[in-house]
Short mmCIF file of C-alpha atoms in Angstrom, two decimals:
data_model
loop_
_atom_site.label_atom_id
_atom_site.label_comp_id
_atom_site.label_asym_id
_atom_site.label_seq_id
_atom_site.Cartn_x
_atom_site.Cartn_y
_atom_site.Cartn_z
CA MET A 1 0.00 0.00 0.00
CA ALA A 2 1.41 3.38 -0.99
CA PRO A 3 2.23 5.80 1.85
CA ALA A 4 -0.33 8.52 2.50
CA SER A 5 2.24 11.19 1.61
CA ASN A 6 2.69 9.70 -1.89
CA ASN A 7 -1.07 9.63 -2.44
CA LEU A 8 -1.29 13.27 -1.36
CA LYS A 9 1.49 14.26 -3.77
CA ARG A 10 -0.26 12.47 -6.64
CA LYS A 11 -3.56 14.21 -5.86
CA ASN A 12 -1.75 17.55 -5.77
CA ARG A 13 -0.16 16.83 -9.16
CA GLU A 14 -3.54 15.90 -10.66
CA ALA A 15 -5.11 19.08 -9.30
CA ASP A 16 -2.17 21.11 -10.61
CA ASN A 17 -2.65 19.70 -14.12
CA GLU A 18 -6.27 20.88 -14.26
CA ILE A 19 -6.95 24.14 -16.07
CA PRO A 20 -8.52 26.63 -13.60
CA THR A 21 -11.80 28.23 -14.58
CA GLY A 22 -10.95 31.67 -13.18
CA ASN A 23 -8.38 34.02 -14.66
CA ALA A 24 -6.98 34.82 -11.22
CA ALA A 25 -6.27 31.13 -10.60
CA ILE A 26 -4.68 30.82 -14.05
CA LYS A 27 -2.42 33.81 -13.34
CA LYS A 28 -1.37 32.23 -10.03
CA LYS A 29 -0.32 29.09 -11.90
CA ILE A 30 1.58 31.26 -14.37
CA ARG A 31 3.51 32.89 -11.51
CA ASP A 32 4.20 29.50 -9.92
CA THR A 33 5.49 28.08 -13.19
CA GLU A 34 7.66 31.14 -13.86
CA ARG A 35 9.24 30.77 -10.42
CA ALA A 36 9.85 27.07 -10.99
CA LEU A 37 11.59 27.88 -14.27
CA ARG A 38 14.05 30.11 -12.40
CA ARG A 39 15.40 27.09 -10.55
CA PRO A 40 18.95 26.52 -11.88
CA THR A 41 19.02 22.74 -11.30
CA LEU A 42 16.16 21.84 -13.68
CA THR A 43 16.92 19.17 -16.25
CA ALA A 44 16.52 20.08 -19.92
CA LYS A 45 13.47 17.83 -20.29
CA VAL A 46 11.71 19.21 -17.22
CA ARG A 47 12.51 22.78 -18.30
CA LEU A 48 10.99 22.12 -21.75
CA GLU A 49 7.79 20.73 -20.22
CA LEU A 50 7.50 23.70 -17.86
CA GLU A 51 8.04 26.13 -20.74
CA ARG A 52 5.27 24.38 -22.70
CA LYS A 53 3.04 24.50 -19.66
CA LEU A 54 3.72 28.24 -19.28
CA LYS A 55 2.84 28.93 -22.94
CA ALA A 56 -0.40 26.96 -22.59
CA LEU A 57 -1.34 28.78 -19.37
CA ASN A 58 -0.69 32.18 -20.98
CA PHE A 59 -2.81 31.13 -23.95
CA HIS A 60 -5.70 30.04 -21.68
CA SER A 61 -5.41 33.29 -19.74
CA SER A 62 -5.84 35.32 -22.94
CA GLU A 63 -8.74 33.06 -23.99
CA LYS A 64 -10.42 33.68 -20.64
CA LEU A 65 -10.01 37.44 -21.09
CA ILE A 66 -11.69 37.26 -24.50
CA ASP A 67 -14.45 35.00 -23.12
CA ASP A 68 -15.22 37.57 -20.42
CA PHE A 69 -15.37 40.38 -22.99
CA GLU A 70 -17.74 38.35 -25.17
CA ARG A 71 -19.99 37.70 -22.17
CA THR A 72 -20.09 41.40 -21.30
CA ASN A 73 -21.08 42.44 -24.83
CA ALA A 74 -23.69 39.66 -25.08
CA LYS A 75 -25.46 41.14 -22.06
CA LYS A 76 -24.93 44.73 -23.18
CA TYR A 77 -26.59 44.29 -26.59
CA HIS A 78 -29.20 41.70 -25.61
CA MET A 79 -32.23 44.01 -25.79
CA VAL A 80 -31.42 45.73 -29.10
CA LYS A 81 -30.81 42.33 -30.69
CA HIS A 82 -34.13 41.09 -29.31
CA PHE A 83 -36.07 43.96 -30.89
CA GLU A 84 -34.29 43.59 -34.24
CA ARG A 85 -34.76 39.79 -34.21
CA THR A 86 -38.50 40.27 -33.69
CA LYS A 87 -38.66 42.70 -36.62
CA VAL A 88 -36.68 40.40 -38.95
CA ASN A 89 -38.78 37.36 -38.02
CA ARG A 90 -41.94 39.26 -38.96
CA LYS A 91 -40.40 40.15 -42.31
CA ILE A 92 -39.36 36.53 -42.88
CA LYS A 93 -42.93 35.30 -42.29
CA LYS A 94 -44.21 37.89 -44.75
CA ALA A 95 -41.59 36.90 -47.35
CA GLU A 96 -42.41 33.20 -46.92
CA LYS A 97 -46.07 33.96 -47.52
CA GLU A 98 -45.23 35.97 -50.64
CA LEU A 99 -43.07 33.13 -51.93
CA LYS A 100 -45.86 30.64 -51.36
CA GLU A 101 -48.40 32.82 -53.15
CA ALA A 102 -46.07 33.78 -56.04
CA LYS A 103 -47.50 32.92 -59.48
CA SER A 104 -44.74 33.58 -61.99
CA ASP A 105 -41.13 32.45 -61.91
CA GLU A 106 -40.05 36.06 -61.70
CA GLU A 107 -42.15 36.61 -58.57
CA LYS A 108 -40.82 33.40 -57.00
CA LYS A 109 -37.25 34.40 -57.78
CA SER A 110 -37.74 37.86 -56.27
CA ALA A 111 -39.43 36.50 -53.14
CA GLN A 112 -36.72 33.87 -52.66
CA LYS A 113 -33.97 36.47 -53.02
CA LEU A 114 -35.63 38.64 -50.37
CA LEU A 115 -36.04 35.62 -48.09
CA ASP A 116 -32.35 34.71 -48.44
CA GLN A 117 -31.31 38.25 -47.54
CA LEU A 118 -33.61 38.26 -44.51
CA ASN A 119 -32.13 34.95 -43.31
CA ILE A 120 -28.68 36.52 -43.53
CA ASP A 121 -30.03 39.43 -41.46
CA LEU A 122 -31.27 36.94 -38.88
CA ASN A 123 -27.86 35.26 -38.76
CA TYR A 124 -26.28 38.71 -38.46
CA ILE A 125 -28.30 39.36 -35.32
CA ASN A 126 -27.96 35.89 -33.80
CA HIS A 127 -24.26 35.43 -34.56
CA PHE A 128 -22.88 38.95 -34.51
CA PRO A 129 -19.34 38.71 -33.05
CA ASN A 130 -19.46 39.60 -29.37
CA THR A 131 -15.94 41.00 -29.52
CA GLU A 132 -17.33 43.88 -31.62
CA ARG A 133 -19.60 46.79 -30.76
CA TYR A 134 -23.02 45.81 -32.11
CA ILE A 135 -23.97 47.74 -35.26
CA SER A 136 -27.72 47.93 -35.69
CA LEU A 137 -29.40 46.79 -38.91
CA TYR A 138 -31.98 49.53 -38.34
CA PRO A 139 -30.03 52.52 -37.00
CA SER A 140 -31.77 55.59 -35.65
CA SER A 141 -31.74 58.78 -37.68
CA ASP A 142 -29.25 60.49 -35.36
CA SER A 143 -26.64 57.70 -35.52
CA ASN A 144 -23.35 58.12 -37.35
CA GLU A 145 -24.41 56.06 -40.37
CA ALA A 146 -21.36 56.86 -42.49
CA SER A 147 -18.88 55.40 -39.99
CA SER A 148 -20.99 52.31 -39.29
CA GLU A 149 -22.05 51.33 -42.81
CA GLU A 150 -18.67 49.97 -43.86
CA ALA A 151 -18.23 47.90 -40.68
CA ARG A 152 -21.82 46.59 -40.92
CA LYS A 153 -21.32 45.55 -44.53
CA GLU A 154 -18.02 43.79 -43.76
CA ILE A 155 -19.53 41.75 -40.92
CA ARG A 156 -22.77 41.02 -42.81
CA ASP A 157 -20.84 39.91 -45.92
CA ARG A 158 -18.65 37.60 -43.83
CA ILE A 159 -21.70 36.10 -42.16
CA GLY A 160 -23.38 35.72 -45.57
CA ALA A 161 -20.29 33.96 -46.95
CA ALA A 162 -20.39 31.55 -43.99
CA THR A 163 -24.02 30.66 -44.77
CA LYS A 164 -24.39 27.83 -47.29
CA ASP A 165 -27.52 25.81 -48.03
CA GLY A 166 -29.21 27.20 -44.95
CA GLU A 167 -26.31 26.14 -42.68
CA PHE A 168 -24.19 28.70 -40.88
CA ASP A 169 -20.53 28.10 -39.99
CA GLU A 170 -20.45 29.98 -36.70
CA ASP A 171 -16.99 28.76 -35.68
CA ALA A 172 -15.29 30.34 -38.71
CA VAL A 173 -16.83 33.77 -38.06
CA ARG A 174 -16.28 33.69 -34.29
CA LYS A 175 -12.67 32.56 -34.66
CA HIS A 176 -11.92 35.41 -37.10
CA TYR A 177 -13.20 38.11 -34.75
CA ARG A 178 -11.69 36.55 -31.62
CA ASN A 179 -8.31 36.61 -33.36
CA LYS A 180 -8.93 40.22 -34.38
CA TYR A 181 -9.66 41.19 -30.78
CA ARG A 182 -6.63 39.18 -29.59
CA ASP A 183 -4.43 41.25 -31.97
CA HIS A 184 -5.94 44.41 -30.47
CA LEU A 185 -5.10 43.22 -26.94
CA VAL A 186 -1.53 42.40 -27.99
CA LYS A 187 -1.02 45.81 -29.62
CA SER A 188 -2.46 47.57 -26.57
CA GLY A 189 -0.08 45.62 -24.31
CA LYS A 190 -2.83 43.91 -22.30
CA ILE A 191 -1.61 40.44 -23.28
CA SER A 192 1.56 39.08 -24.84
CA ALA A 193 1.62 37.41 -28.24
CA ILE A 194 1.09 33.70 -27.51
CA GLU A 195 1.31 30.91 -30.05
CA ALA A 196 0.53 27.75 -28.10
CA SER A 197 0.82 24.55 -30.13
CA ALA A 198 -1.23 21.38 -29.65
CA ASP A 199 1.75 19.88 -27.80
CA ASP A 200 1.82 22.86 -25.45
CA ILE A 201 -1.88 22.44 -24.65
CA ALA A 202 -1.37 18.69 -24.15
CA ALA A 203 1.57 19.39 -21.86
CA LEU A 204 -0.71 21.35 -19.53
CA SER A 205 -2.78 18.23 -18.92
CA GLY A 206 0.29 16.02 -18.84
CA GLN A 207 -0.78 14.03 -21.90
CA LYS A 208 1.12 13.76 -25.18
CA GLU A 209 -0.76 13.38 -28.46
CA GLU A 210 1.01 10.07 -29.15
CA ASP A 211 -0.16 8.78 -25.74
CA GLN A 212 -3.81 9.49 -26.50
CA VAL A 213 -5.63 6.22 -27.28
CA LYS A 214 -8.85 6.08 -29.23
CA PRO A 215 -11.71 4.35 -27.35
CA ASN A 216 -12.73 0.75 -28.17
CA LYS A 217 -9.49 0.09 -29.97
CA LYS A 218 -6.79 -2.12 -28.48
CA SER A 219 -3.27 -1.36 -29.58
CA LYS A 220 0.35 -1.55 -28.50
CA THR A 221 0.04 2.09 -27.46
CA ALA A 222 -2.84 1.22 -25.14
CA LYS A 223 -0.82 -1.65 -23.66
CA ALA A 224 2.20 0.60 -23.17
CA SER A 225 0.02 3.26 -21.55
CA LYS A 226 -1.36 0.65 -19.15
CA GLU A 227 2.14 -0.53 -18.23
CA LYS A 228 3.15 3.08 -17.52
CA ALA A 229 0.17 3.67 -15.23
CA GLY A 230 1.26 5.05 -11.89
CA LYS A 231 4.57 6.34 -13.23
CA PRO A 232 4.88 10.15 -13.28
CA ASN A 233 5.37 11.69 -16.72
CA ALA A 234 7.65 14.61 -17.46
CA VAL A 235 5.04 17.21 -16.49
CA GLU A 236 4.27 15.44 -13.20
CA LYS A 237 8.02 15.25 -12.52
CA ALA A 238 8.25 18.96 -13.22
CA ASP A 239 5.39 19.59 -10.81
CA VAL A 240 7.14 17.52 -8.11
CA GLU A 241 10.30 19.56 -8.57
CA GLN A 242 8.16 22.70 -8.55
CA ASP A 243 6.52 21.62 -5.24
CA ASP A 244 9.91 20.80 -3.71
CA PHE A 245 11.21 24.19 -4.81
CA PHE A 246 8.31 26.02 -3.14
CA MET A 247 8.63 23.94 0.04
CA ALA A 248 12.34 24.77 0.26
CA ASN A 249 11.76 28.49 -0.34
CA GLY A 250 8.48 29.02 1.49
CA ASP A 251 5.08 29.95 0.05
CA SER A 252 6.12 31.85 -3.10
CA ASP A 253 2.78 33.53 -3.61
CA ASN A 254 3.16 35.49 -0.42
CA GLU A 255 6.18 37.25 -1.89
CA GLU A 256 4.05 39.20 -4.34
#
């Protein structure tokens, strides 16, 4: 039976490999990892894993910042989107009725074209990027129409291009504008430019891509993974060294 102290260390390593949900907790892990990297006796392998872990943590911190901004704007523009959605839905019902009652091919073509444009308007409202200030489809007379028209057209055209056969590719549009806002944060100095690879993200959870086994499929990799069960990987070893470093030097977070 393993000593209680070993079980406690393993639980601490597992908890340390989890990605925190709050940005404050993520930043604490970033500080801890940065301090561990300053230890001069780290092996090259452990240092590499800690550097990957740091890149992944910085990436998740920036993602969390963007998530929070999206949530704020979603609440801020909820009511105006609701009113515009109601208006567009009424127009869609009217266009569908006109299409159904159309006699000639020309009338059907015209009604269908209008219906397609209204569906793009609906997608514009429902999937407007929350990293952007919402630009109304029906602006008031006193709004600065000249400055907004170009931005509205660019976003509406991108949303229209992502709509094919009635299906909307939300991920493509959202990713574009999240990256745009990330660039803004980098230029303003609020975050650093982070390029975390898949290996860096995997390093944060202590799992390499080559160690990931597909379910319901037995393989040599699965057998090898089973044989390695209970043995700490490079990230866990780094975390042990990190814990030892903090124990030897006191609670590092109190220094700040």
